[in-house]
Amino acid sequence: MALRRNKIRTYEPYPKQLLYHELGASFRERCLLAANQSGKSLCASAEIYFHLSGKYPNWWKGRRFPGPVSCWISNSSFEQVRDNGQRLLLGEGGQEVFGTGIIPKREILDYTMSRST
């Protein structure tokens, strides 16, 4: 159960994901282009967590912000944000399982459920 509530601890980037993170130190914009189900969204979610929390792993060579930041997460549609970004960051299955994603439950202070219009 502990790892279910702390997925960021098990994140170990593949070589191309690691390169993506590292290039953030030199480039403001990057592209992670790969096949479906190859870890692109997980990689981006982990990087978002590192920047939001200010907690960078020992292996991190990418851009570091001096403290936690605010950010927006967007996609081509509401459903894509909900089904990819929100699910990976907060957890799968709705508010009762928030904290089972990349962001550990103890670090989610408040949230608002998004709804489609």
PDB file of C-alpha atoms in Angstrom:
ATOM      1  CA  MET A   1       0.000   0.000   0.000  1.00  0.00           C
ATOM      2  CA  ALA A   2       2.868   2.415   0.722  1.00  0.00           C
ATOM      3  CA  LEU A   3       4.108   2.383  -2.881  1.00  0.00           C
ATOM      4  CA  ARG A   4       0.550   2.730  -4.150  1.00  0.00           C
ATOM      5  CA  ARG A   5       0.504   6.084  -2.374  1.00  0.00           C
ATOM      6  CA  ASN A   6       4.065   7.068  -3.367  1.00  0.00           C
ATOM      7  CA  LYS A   7       4.615   6.208  -7.055  1.00  0.00           C
ATOM      8  CA  ILE A   8       7.216   8.927  -7.533  1.00  0.00           C
ATOM      9  CA  ARG A   9       9.629   6.845  -5.422  1.00  0.00           C
ATOM     10  CA  THR A  10       9.595   4.080  -8.036  1.00  0.00           C
ATOM     11  CA  TYR A  11      10.106   6.343 -11.067  1.00  0.00           C
ATOM     12  CA  GLU A  12      13.321   5.377 -12.858  1.00  0.00           C
ATOM     13  CA  PRO A  13      13.574   7.043 -16.257  1.00  0.00           C
ATOM     14  CA  TYR A  14      14.632   5.106 -19.327  1.00  0.00           C
ATOM     15  CA  PRO A  15      17.668   6.551 -21.179  1.00  0.00           C
ATOM     16  CA  LYS A  16      15.526   8.665 -23.557  1.00  0.00           C
ATOM     17  CA  GLN A  17      13.372   9.916 -20.685  1.00  0.00           C
ATOM     18  CA  LEU A  18      16.518  10.790 -18.751  1.00  0.00           C
ATOM     19  CA  LEU A  19      17.831  12.730 -21.768  1.00  0.00           C
ATOM     20  CA  TYR A  20      14.506  14.581 -21.976  1.00  0.00           C
ATOM     21  CA  HIS A  21      14.833  15.646 -18.329  1.00  0.00           C
ATOM     22  CA  GLU A  22      18.494  16.647 -18.763  1.00  0.00           C
ATOM     23  CA  LEU A  23      17.803  18.764 -21.851  1.00  0.00           C
ATOM     24  CA  GLY A  24      15.473  20.895 -19.752  1.00  0.00           C
ATOM     25  CA  ALA A  25      18.567  22.568 -18.304  1.00  0.00           C
ATOM     26  CA  SER A  26      19.490  23.925 -21.751  1.00  0.00           C
ATOM     27  CA  PHE A  27      16.235  24.192 -23.669  1.00  0.00           C
ATOM     28  CA  ARG A  28      13.010  25.922 -22.751  1.00  0.00           C
ATOM     29  CA  GLU A  29      10.993  23.719 -25.102  1.00  0.00           C
ATOM     30  CA  ARG A  30      11.493  20.007 -25.730  1.00  0.00           C
ATOM     31  CA  CYS A  31       9.591  17.243 -27.478  1.00  0.00           C
ATOM     32  CA  LEU A  32       9.245  13.703 -26.221  1.00  0.00           C
ATOM     33  CA  LEU A  33       8.259  11.774 -29.347  1.00  0.00           C
ATOM     34  CA  ALA A  34       7.785   8.024 -28.982  1.00  0.00           C
ATOM     35  CA  ALA A  35       5.346   5.165 -29.542  1.00  0.00           C
ATOM     36  CA  ASN A  36       2.063   4.788 -27.677  1.00  0.00           C
ATOM     37  CA  GLN A  37       2.336   3.401 -24.135  1.00  0.00           C
ATOM     38  CA  SER A  38       6.097   4.029 -23.973  1.00  0.00           C
ATOM     39  CA  GLY A  39       6.133   6.321 -20.936  1.00  0.00           C
ATOM     40  CA  LYS A  40       5.878   9.830 -22.407  1.00  0.00           C
ATOM     41  CA  SER A  41       3.063  10.964 -20.116  1.00  0.00           C
ATOM     42  CA  LEU A  42       4.659   9.328 -17.082  1.00  0.00           C
ATOM     43  CA  CYS A  43       7.931  11.126 -17.832  1.00  0.00           C
ATOM     44  CA  ALA A  44       6.166  14.485 -18.169  1.00  0.00           C
ATOM     45  CA  SER A  45       4.132  13.855 -14.999  1.00  0.00           C
ATOM     46  CA  ALA A  46       7.255  13.061 -13.012  1.00  0.00           C
ATOM     47  CA  GLU A  47       8.931  16.250 -14.231  1.00  0.00           C
ATOM     48  CA  ILE A  48       5.851  18.274 -13.326  1.00  0.00           C
ATOM     49  CA  TYR A  49       5.930  16.774  -9.832  1.00  0.00           C
ATOM     50  CA  PHE A  50       9.629  17.605  -9.371  1.00  0.00           C
ATOM     51  CA  HIS A  51       9.045  21.229 -10.377  1.00  0.00           C
ATOM     52  CA  LEU A  52       5.800  21.633  -8.399  1.00  0.00           C
ATOM     53  CA  SER A  53       7.268  20.197  -5.225  1.00  0.00           C
ATOM     54  CA  GLY A  54      10.838  21.457  -5.564  1.00  0.00           C
ATOM     55  CA  LYS A  55      11.932  17.912  -4.622  1.00  0.00           C
ATOM     56  CA  TYR A  56      14.458  16.803  -7.221  1.00  0.00           C
ATOM     57  CA  PRO A  57      16.006  13.319  -7.153  1.00  0.00           C
ATOM     58  CA  ASN A  58      19.765  12.852  -6.781  1.00  0.00           C
ATOM     59  CA  TRP A  59      20.122  11.872 -10.452  1.00  0.00           C
ATOM     60  CA  TRP A  60      18.415  15.076 -11.693  1.00  0.00           C
ATOM     61  CA  LYS A  61      20.501  17.131 -14.156  1.00  0.00           C
ATOM     62  CA  GLY A  62      17.636  19.073 -15.725  1.00  0.00           C
ATOM     63  CA  ARG A  63      16.457  22.573 -14.920  1.00  0.00           C
ATOM     64  CA  ARG A  64      15.931  23.273 -11.245  1.00  0.00           C
ATOM     65  CA  PHE A  65      13.676  25.971  -9.949  1.00  0.00           C
ATOM     66  CA  PRO A  66      14.706  27.498  -6.618  1.00  0.00           C
ATOM     67  CA  GLY A  67      11.396  26.498  -5.035  1.00  0.00           C
ATOM     68  CA  PRO A  68       7.956  25.120  -5.816  1.00  0.00           C
ATOM     69  CA  VAL A  69       6.233  26.596  -8.878  1.00  0.00           C
ATOM     70  CA  SER A  70       2.690  26.878 -10.223  1.00  0.00           C
ATOM     71  CA  CYS A  71       1.852  25.409 -13.589  1.00  0.00           C
ATOM     72  CA  TRP A  72      -0.933  24.690 -16.033  1.00  0.00           C
ATOM     73  CA  ILE A  73      -1.431  21.321 -17.669  1.00  0.00           C
ATOM     74  CA  SER A  74      -3.147  21.280 -21.030  1.00  0.00           C
ATOM     75  CA  ASN A  75      -3.963  18.910 -23.843  1.00  0.00           C
ATOM     76  CA  SER A  76      -6.040  18.860 -27.009  1.00  0.00           C
ATOM     77  CA  SER A  77      -9.291  18.245 -25.100  1.00  0.00           C
ATOM     78  CA  PHE A  78     -10.806  18.130 -21.626  1.00  0.00           C
ATOM     79  CA  GLU A  79     -10.935  14.332 -21.853  1.00  0.00           C
ATOM     80  CA  GLN A  80      -7.202  14.137 -22.602  1.00  0.00           C
ATOM     81  CA  VAL A  81      -6.363  16.272 -19.564  1.00  0.00           C
ATOM     82  CA  ARG A  82      -8.640  14.182 -17.351  1.00  0.00           C
ATOM     83  CA  ASP A  83      -7.687  10.774 -18.737  1.00  0.00           C
ATOM     84  CA  ASN A  84      -3.940  11.381 -18.955  1.00  0.00           C
ATOM     85  CA  GLY A  85      -2.623  14.299 -16.927  1.00  0.00           C
ATOM     86  CA  GLN A  86      -5.030  14.204 -14.009  1.00  0.00           C
ATOM     87  CA  ARG A  87      -4.975  10.388 -13.786  1.00  0.00           C
ATOM     88  CA  LEU A  88      -1.180  10.172 -13.753  1.00  0.00           C
ATOM     89  CA  LEU A  89      -0.642  13.035 -11.331  1.00  0.00           C
ATOM     90  CA  LEU A  90      -3.478  12.403  -8.871  1.00  0.00           C
ATOM     91  CA  GLY A  91      -4.533   8.790  -9.353  1.00  0.00           C
ATOM     92  CA  GLU A  92      -7.009   6.680 -11.209  1.00  0.00           C
ATOM     93  CA  GLY A  93     -10.688   6.387 -10.366  1.00  0.00           C
ATOM     94  CA  GLY A  94     -11.866   9.702  -8.944  1.00  0.00           C
ATOM     95  CA  GLN A  95     -11.496  11.596  -5.695  1.00  0.00           C
ATOM     96  CA  GLU A  96     -11.611   8.490  -3.465  1.00  0.00           C
ATOM     97  CA  VAL A  97      -8.218   7.405  -4.831  1.00  0.00           C
ATOM     98  CA  PHE A  98      -6.535  10.785  -5.191  1.00  0.00           C
ATOM     99  CA  GLY A  99      -2.994  10.270  -4.020  1.00  0.00           C
ATOM    100  CA  THR A 100      -2.405   7.031  -5.930  1.00  0.00           C
ATOM    101  CA  GLY A 101      -0.673   8.843  -8.807  1.00  0.00           C
ATOM    102  CA  ILE A 102       2.729  10.522  -9.044  1.00  0.00           C
ATOM    103  CA  ILE A 103       1.854  13.105  -6.386  1.00  0.00           C
ATOM    104  CA  PRO A 104       1.843  11.360  -2.981  1.00  0.00           C
ATOM    105  CA  LYS A 105      -1.421  11.634  -1.027  1.00  0.00           C
ATOM    106  CA  ARG A 106       0.245  13.424   1.868  1.00  0.00           C
ATOM    107  CA  GLU A 107       1.274  16.220  -0.532  1.00  0.00           C
ATOM    108  CA  ILE A 108      -2.214  16.898  -1.929  1.00  0.00           C
ATOM    109  CA  LEU A 109      -3.571  19.622   0.290  1.00  0.00           C
ATOM    110  CA  ASP A 110      -6.699  20.431  -1.693  1.00  0.00           C
ATOM    111  CA  TYR A 111      -8.261  19.745  -5.083  1.00  0.00           C
ATOM    112  CA  THR A 112     -11.278  20.540  -7.172  1.00  0.00           C
ATOM    113  CA  MET A 113     -12.818  17.836  -9.326  1.00  0.00           C
ATOM    114  CA  SER A 114     -12.911  18.920 -12.958  1.00  0.00           C
ATOM    115  CA  ARG A 115     -16.098  18.457 -14.915  1.00  0.00           C
ATOM    116  CA  SER A 116     -16.760  18.610 -18.620  1.00  0.00           C
ATOM    117  CA  THR A 117     -19.166  21.250 -19.872  1.00  0.00           C
TER     118      THR A 117
END
